[in-house]
Coordinates of C-alpha atoms and ligand atoms in Angstrom, one line a residue:
M28 CA 9.0 16.9 -2.2
T29 CA 5.4 16.9 -1.5
K30 CA 3.4 13.2 -2.0
R31 CA 2.8 14.1 -6.3
D32 CA 6.1 15.4 -7.4
P33 CA 7.4 13.2 -10.0
I34 CA 10.6 11.3 -9.2
A35 CA 13.8 12.3 -11.6
P36 CA 16.0 9.6 -12.4
G37 CA 18.8 9.5 -11.3
A38 CA 16.9 8.6 -7.7
V39 CA 16.7 4.3 -6.5
I40 CA 13.8 2.6 -6.4
G41 CA 13.5 0.4 -3.8
I42 CA 12.2 -3.5 -5.1
L43 CA 10.7 -5.7 -2.6
G44 CA 11.4 -9.3 -4.5
G45 CA 14.3 -10.1 -6.1
G46 CA 12.4 -12.4 -9.0
Q47 CA 12.6 -12.2 -12.8
L48 CA 10.1 -9.1 -12.4
G49 CA 12.1 -7.1 -9.9
R50 CA 15.0 -8.1 -12.7
M51 CA 12.9 -6.9 -15.6
T52 CA 11.8 -3.9 -13.8
A53 CA 15.2 -3.3 -13.0
L54 CA 16.6 -3.1 -16.2
A55 CA 13.6 -1.2 -17.1
A56 CA 13.8 1.5 -14.6
A57 CA 18.1 1.6 -15.4
E58 CA 17.2 2.8 -18.7
L59 CA 15.1 5.9 -17.4
G60 CA 18.4 6.4 -15.4
Y61 CA 17.4 5.7 -12.1
R62 CA 19.3 2.9 -9.8
S63 CA 17.1 -0.2 -8.5
H64 CA 18.4 -1.5 -4.9
I65 CA 16.7 -5.4 -5.1
F66 CA 15.8 -6.4 -0.7
C67 CA 15.2 -10.7 -0.6
P68 CA 16.0 -13.1 1.5
E69 CA 17.7 -14.9 -1.7
K70 CA 21.6 -14.4 -2.3
D71 CA 22.0 -13.9 -6.2
S72 CA 18.4 -14.1 -6.7
P73 CA 17.4 -12.8 -10.8
G74 CA 17.0 -9.5 -9.4
S75 CA 19.6 -8.6 -7.1
Q76 CA 22.4 -9.5 -10.4
V77 CA 21.5 -6.7 -12.1
A78 CA 20.7 -4.2 -9.4
W79 CA 22.7 -1.2 -8.3
A80 CA 22.3 -2.2 -3.9
T81 CA 20.6 -5.8 -3.1
T82 CA 20.2 -5.9 1.2
C83 CA 19.3 -10.1 1.6
A84 CA 17.3 -9.8 4.5
G85 CA 13.7 -11.3 5.5
Y86 CA 10.6 -9.5 4.7
D87 CA 10.4 -9.2 8.3
D88 CA 13.2 -7.7 9.9
H89 CA 12.0 -4.6 10.8
G90 CA 15.8 -3.2 11.7
A91 CA 16.8 -4.3 7.3
L92 CA 13.3 -3.1 6.5
E93 CA 14.4 0.4 8.0
R94 CA 17.4 0.9 6.9
F95 CA 16.2 0.1 3.3
A96 CA 13.9 2.2 3.0
A97 CA 15.7 4.8 4.3
S98 CA 18.1 4.8 1.5
V99 CA 16.1 4.4 -1.2
D100 CA 12.8 7.1 -3.1
V101 CA 10.1 5.0 -3.4
V102 CA 9.0 1.2 -2.6
T103 CA 7.4 -0.8 -5.1
F104 CA 7.2 -4.9 -4.7
E105 CA 7.5 -7.9 -7.7
F106 CA 5.6 -10.8 -5.2
E107 CA 1.9 -9.4 -2.7
N108 CA 3.2 -12.0 -0.1
I109 CA 4.5 -9.0 2.6
P110 CA 3.4 -8.5 5.3
H111 CA 0.5 -5.9 7.0
A112 CA 3.5 -4.8 9.3
S113 CA 6.5 -4.2 7.2
V114 CA 4.4 -2.6 4.3
R115 CA 3.3 0.0 7.4
L116 CA 6.9 0.4 8.5
L117 CA 8.7 1.4 5.7
A118 CA 5.0 4.4 4.2
D119 CA 5.6 5.8 7.1
I120 CA 9.3 6.0 6.3
V121 CA 9.1 6.1 2.4
P122 CA 6.3 6.0 -0.3
V123 CA 5.5 3.0 -0.8
R124 CA 3.6 2.5 -4.5
P125 CA 1.2 1.0 -4.7
D126 CA -0.8 1.3 -1.6
W127 CA -1.3 -1.1 0.7
N128 CA -5.2 -1.3 -0.1
A129 CA -4.0 -2.4 -3.6
L130 CA -1.7 -5.5 -1.5
R131 CA -5.1 -6.2 1.1
V132 CA -6.5 -7.4 -1.4
A133 CA -4.7 -9.4 -3.5
Q134 CA -3.0 -11.3 -0.1
N135 CA -6.4 -13.1 -0.2
R136 CA -9.0 -14.7 -1.9
V137 CA -12.1 -14.4 -0.3
V138 CA -10.8 -10.3 0.1
E139 CA -10.2 -10.1 -3.2
K140 CA -14.1 -12.1 -3.8
E141 CA -15.5 -9.7 -1.8
F142 CA -14.5 -6.9 -3.2
L143 CA -14.8 -7.7 -6.7
N144 CA -18.7 -8.4 -6.3
G145 CA -18.9 -5.2 -3.6
I146 CA -18.3 -3.4 -6.6
G147 CA -20.2 -5.4 -9.3
I148 CA -17.9 -7.2 -10.5
A149 CA -18.3 -11.0 -11.8
T150 CA -16.9 -14.2 -10.3
A151 CA -16.9 -17.5 -10.2
P152 CA -19.3 -18.5 -7.8
W153 CA -17.5 -19.1 -4.2
R154 CA -17.8 -20.8 -0.9
A155 CA -15.5 -18.9 2.3
V156 CA -15.1 -22.7 3.7
D157 CA -12.9 -22.7 7.3
D158 CA -13.3 -26.4 7.6
V159 CA -14.5 -30.3 6.1
A160 CA -18.0 -29.1 7.0
A161 CA -18.0 -26.1 5.3
L162 CA -16.3 -27.2 2.5
A163 CA -19.5 -30.1 2.5
L164 CA -21.7 -27.8 3.0
G165 CA -20.4 -25.4 -0.2
L166 CA -19.6 -28.9 -2.7
E167 CA -23.7 -29.2 -2.1
A168 CA -24.9 -25.4 -3.3
L169 CA -21.9 -25.2 -5.8
G170 CA -22.0 -28.5 -7.7
R171 CA -19.3 -30.0 -9.2
P172 CA -16.7 -30.3 -10.6
A173 CA -15.4 -27.2 -8.0
V174 CA -11.5 -25.7 -7.4
L175 CA -10.9 -25.2 -3.8
K176 CA -7.9 -23.0 -2.8
T177 CA -6.2 -22.4 -0.1
T178 CA -7.7 -18.4 0.6
R179 CA -3.5 -17.4 0.7
M180 CA -0.1 -17.7 -0.9
G181 CA -1.8 -19.4 -2.9
Y182 CA 0.2 -19.1 -6.8
D183 CA 0.9 -21.7 -9.8
G184 CA -1.7 -23.5 -8.9
K185 CA -0.1 -23.7 -5.7
G186 CA -2.9 -25.4 -3.4
Q187 CA -5.1 -25.7 -5.4
V188 CA -8.0 -28.7 -5.8
M189 CA -10.2 -29.8 -8.3
I190 CA -13.6 -31.9 -6.9
G191 CA -14.5 -34.2 -8.9
A192 CA -17.4 -37.3 -8.5
G193 CA -15.9 -39.4 -7.5
M194 CA -13.4 -36.5 -4.5
A195 CA -14.8 -37.0 -0.6
A196 CA -14.5 -33.1 1.5
D197 CA -12.1 -34.8 3.9
E198 CA -9.2 -35.9 1.0
A199 CA -10.2 -32.3 -1.0
W200 CA -9.5 -30.6 2.4
R201 CA -6.1 -32.4 2.9
R202 CA -4.9 -32.5 -0.5
M203 CA -5.1 -28.0 -0.2
G204 CA -3.1 -28.5 3.2
A205 CA -3.9 -25.0 4.9
D206 CA -6.5 -24.0 7.8
S207 CA -8.4 -21.8 5.6
G208 CA -10.1 -21.7 1.7
I209 CA -12.6 -20.6 -0.9
L210 CA -14.0 -22.9 -3.2
E211 CA -15.3 -22.4 -6.8
G212 CA -16.8 -23.0 -9.0
F213 CA -15.9 -24.8 -11.9
I214 CA -15.5 -22.2 -15.5
N215 CA -16.0 -23.9 -18.4
F216 CA -14.6 -20.7 -20.0
A217 CA -14.1 -20.6 -23.2
C218 CA -10.4 -18.9 -23.2
E219 CA -8.8 -17.2 -20.4
I220 CA -7.2 -13.9 -20.2
S221 CA -5.9 -10.8 -19.0
V222 CA -5.7 -6.9 -18.9
I223 CA -2.4 -5.3 -18.0
V224 CA -3.8 -1.9 -16.3
A225 CA -1.2 1.9 -15.3
R226 CA -2.0 4.2 -14.0
G227 CA 0.0 7.0 -12.7
L228 CA 0.2 9.6 -10.0
D229 CA -2.6 11.8 -11.6
G230 CA -5.4 9.7 -11.4
Q231 CA -4.2 8.7 -15.6
A232 CA -4.6 5.2 -16.3
R233 CA -3.5 3.3 -19.5
A234 CA -4.4 -0.3 -20.5
Y235 CA -2.8 -3.1 -22.6
V236 CA -4.8 -4.6 -25.3
P237 CA -6.7 -8.3 -24.1
V238 CA -4.2 -11.2 -24.2
E239 CA -5.0 -14.7 -24.0
N240 CA -3.2 -17.5 -21.6
R241 CA -2.7 -20.4 -21.8
H242 CA -1.8 -22.3 -19.0
A243 CA -0.3 -26.1 -18.5
N244 CA -0.5 -28.1 -15.3
H245 CA -1.9 -24.6 -13.3
I246 CA 1.7 -22.0 -14.6
L247 CA 1.4 -20.2 -17.5
A248 CA 2.7 -22.0 -20.7
E249 CA 1.1 -19.2 -23.4
T250 CA 0.4 -15.4 -23.8
L251 CA -1.0 -15.0 -27.6
A252 CA -1.6 -10.8 -28.0
P253 CA -4.3 -9.5 -28.9
A254 CA -6.7 -12.3 -27.0
R255 CA -8.7 -14.1 -30.0
I256 CA -11.8 -12.3 -28.3
D257 CA -15.2 -10.6 -29.2
P258 CA -14.3 -6.5 -29.5
A259 CA -17.4 -6.3 -27.5
V260 CA -15.5 -8.8 -24.9
A261 CA -12.4 -6.8 -24.3
R262 CA -13.7 -3.6 -24.4
A263 CA -16.2 -4.8 -21.4
A264 CA -12.4 -6.9 -20.2
E265 CA -10.5 -2.8 -20.1
G266 CA -13.7 -1.5 -18.7
L267 CA -14.1 -4.0 -16.1
A268 CA -9.2 -3.3 -15.5
F269 CA -9.3 0.2 -15.3
K270 CA -12.6 0.3 -13.2
I271 CA -11.1 -1.7 -10.8
A272 CA -7.9 0.2 -10.4
Q273 CA -9.6 3.2 -9.8
T274 CA -11.8 1.9 -6.8
L275 CA -9.1 1.4 -5.7
D276 CA -6.5 4.8 -6.3
L277 CA -4.0 2.0 -7.0
V278 CA -0.6 4.0 -8.4
G279 CA 1.5 1.5 -10.2
L280 CA 1.1 -1.4 -12.3
L281 CA -2.1 -3.8 -12.3
A282 CA -3.0 -6.8 -13.9
I283 CA -6.9 -9.0 -14.3
E284 CA -6.9 -12.3 -15.2
M285 CA -10.2 -13.5 -16.2
F286 CA -12.0 -16.5 -17.9
V287 CA -14.6 -15.7 -21.1
T288 CA -17.5 -18.0 -20.7
Q289 CA -18.8 -19.4 -24.1
D290 CA -21.6 -17.4 -24.4
G291 CA -19.1 -14.1 -24.2
Q292 CA -19.9 -13.1 -20.1
V293 CA -16.7 -11.4 -18.2
L294 CA -15.5 -13.5 -14.9
A295 CA -12.2 -12.2 -12.9
N296 CA -10.0 -14.7 -11.3
E297 CA -7.5 -13.0 -9.7
V298 CA -6.0 -9.9 -9.5
A299 CA -2.1 -9.0 -9.3
P300 CA -1.0 -5.2 -8.1
R301 CA 2.5 -5.6 -10.6
P302 CA 3.6 -6.2 -13.3
H303 CA 2.6 -9.6 -14.6
N304 CA 3.7 -13.4 -16.6
S305 CA 1.2 -11.9 -18.8
G306 CA 2.7 -8.7 -19.7
H307 CA 6.8 -10.5 -20.9
W308 CA 5.3 -9.4 -24.5
T309 CA 5.0 -6.2 -24.1
I310 CA 8.7 -6.0 -24.3
D311 CA 9.4 -6.2 -27.7
A312 CA 6.2 -5.7 -29.1
C313 CA 4.8 -2.2 -27.3
A314 CA 6.5 1.1 -26.9
T315 CA 6.1 1.1 -23.2
S316 CA 6.9 -2.3 -21.6
Q317 CA 5.3 -2.9 -19.2
F318 CA 8.0 -2.9 -16.4
E319 CA 8.8 1.0 -18.5
Q320 CA 5.2 1.9 -17.5
F321 CA 5.4 0.7 -14.3
V322 CA 8.7 2.3 -12.8
R323 CA 6.8 5.4 -14.7
A324 CA 3.8 5.2 -12.7
I325 CA 6.0 4.6 -9.4
C326 CA 7.8 7.2 -9.7
G327 CA 5.0 9.8 -10.5
L328 CA 5.8 10.2 -14.2
P329 CA 3.8 10.9 -17.8
L330 CA 3.2 7.5 -18.7
G331 CA 3.5 6.0 -22.3
S332 CA 1.9 4.3 -25.1
P333 CA 1.1 1.5 -24.3
E334 CA -0.2 0.5 -28.2
R335 CA 1.0 -3.1 -29.4
H336 CA 3.7 -2.5 -33.4
S337 CA 3.6 -6.0 -33.7
D338 CA 1.1 -9.5 -32.6
A339 CA 2.8 -11.6 -30.4
V340 CA 3.4 -14.8 -28.2
M341 CA 5.0 -15.3 -25.1
E342 CA 5.7 -18.5 -24.3
N343 CA 7.0 -19.0 -21.6
L344 CA 10.3 -21.3 -20.6
L345 CA 9.9 -23.8 -17.4
G346 CA 12.6 -26.1 -15.8
D347 CA 14.8 -27.9 -18.0
Q348 CA 13.1 -26.4 -21.9
V349 CA 15.5 -23.5 -21.0
E350 CA 18.2 -26.1 -22.1
R351 CA 16.5 -24.7 -26.4
W352 CA 17.9 -21.1 -25.6
S353 CA 21.0 -21.8 -28.6
A354 CA 17.9 -23.3 -30.5
I355 CA 15.5 -20.9 -29.9
L356 CA 18.7 -17.6 -30.8
A357 CA 18.7 -18.9 -34.0
E358 CA 15.2 -18.2 -34.8
P359 CA 15.6 -15.1 -36.9
D360 CA 12.0 -13.3 -35.3
A361 CA 12.5 -15.2 -31.8
K362 CA 13.4 -12.6 -28.7
L363 CA 14.7 -14.9 -26.1
H364 CA 14.9 -13.9 -22.5
L365 CA 17.0 -15.6 -19.4
Y366 CA 16.1 -15.1 -15.8
G367 CA 19.6 -15.8 -14.4
K368 CA 18.4 -18.7 -12.5
H369 CA 21.2 -21.8 -11.9
E370 CA 18.4 -24.7 -11.0
A371 CA 16.4 -25.4 -13.8
L372 CA 13.6 -27.2 -10.4
S373 CA 10.7 -28.4 -12.6
G374 CA 8.0 -26.4 -13.8
R375 CA 9.9 -22.9 -12.1
K376 CA 9.7 -20.3 -14.6
M377 CA 13.8 -20.0 -16.0
G378 CA 13.1 -17.8 -19.4
H379 CA 10.3 -16.8 -22.2
V380 CA 10.4 -16.6 -25.7
T381 CA 8.6 -13.3 -27.4
R382 CA 7.2 -14.5 -31.4
L383 CA 6.6 -11.0 -33.2
Y384 CA 3.7 -11.1 -36.2
P385 CA 2.3 -9.1 -38.1
K386 CA 0.2 -6.1 -36.0
S387 CA -3.7 -7.7 -36.2
G388 CA -6.8 -5.7 -36.8
R389 CA -7.8 -6.5 -34.2
F390 CA -7.8 -3.7 -31.8
Ligands
AMP20 P1 -5.2 -19.1 -10.0 O1 -4.4 -19.7 -9.4 O2 -6.9 -18.6 -9.4 O3 -5.0 -17.9 -10.8 O4 -5.9 -20.4 -11.1 C1 -5.1 -20.7 -11.8 C2 -5.5 -21.3 -13.0 O5 -6.6 -22.7 -12.8 C3 -5.9 -20.6 -13.3 O6 -5.8 -19.7 -14.7 C4 -7.4 -21.6 -14.4 O7 -6.6 -22.5 -15.7 C5 -7.7 -22.7 -13.1 N1 -8.4 -22.4 -12.4 C6 -8.9 -21.6 -11.6 N2 -10.2 -21.6 -11.0 C7 -11.2 -21.5 -11.3 C8 -12.3 -21.7 -11.8 N3 -13.2 -21.6 -11.1 N4 -13.2 -23.1 -12.6 C9 -12.4 -22.9 -13.9 N5 -11.2 -23.1 -13.8 C10 -9.9 -22.8 -13.6

């Protein structure tokens, strides 16, 4: 088999990570006749509940990674914080899609911003800050308010500090709780949007319509599909997503979170080379869901149509909001998705609900 041959249904897809993204990927893979093998440290994960096989081991357990790689036909991941040595080891044995290049950019916010700006994509103004003195200088340069984020391992607002007029640099540094950070100028955005683009082995790329994301406490609360933005802004956002996927020579799925400024400028905020929470609506509202598209892309199959047959609003069910499941099931047009997690910790993504609406003329 050459690197360009399709991986046919019946094969085994290895997925690093056992969360809800791995679960929904495994479900889509099963619909196309594939088996999924989840690799994650947690027992009874949302992914492994629906997978064909699970390896329960750490992401740095080289022996377990080797055995896993030898037993699957392709490896992908549902989150980006996989150690470089582990990706290298896997890639020596089996195709890893997307490859290390995409992970490298997504793992580190400074590398990510350098990459984006380097290919002419605008972001919030930023400074890499490695100590309190650098932070103080950064604050002078960028002004306040500003947002301090950990360089690595940040998600859902973790390790993020909003620095207003009253906060001293050393206080902000202490709150961030890491030894390297990125300081960003605060963007008084009109809205936050994201675009998910799939790119196949042959370089063919398809994007889902830009969607609008509302966050509460830095966690995605709601996605509106499509976004309520000008067609020109939508085109700019899509163009930017295609450019990133192409420059990375990505095979798989890429989500780009962006800010739309008050004057209609699009600024890239974050890149995730995997299925994304803001694409969950596609399961119920599109010809091909983001998860099926992901499976098609990493297996070298033709991509499906990302067209939507309905508009949609996706609401995340966080923590004890999941207790509303019974009332949601009683709504005729609501589609409920639960992730099989046992403990409804505060802010934890327990499930989501998608409500469909007649397709509007927008985009
Ligand atoms: P992130 O982890 O970078 O996706 O940030 C989480 C959320 O914090 C974003 O979705 C925004 O709502 C907010 N945020 C992050 N960076 C900025 C910024 N530079 N200006 C304004 N809001 C921000």
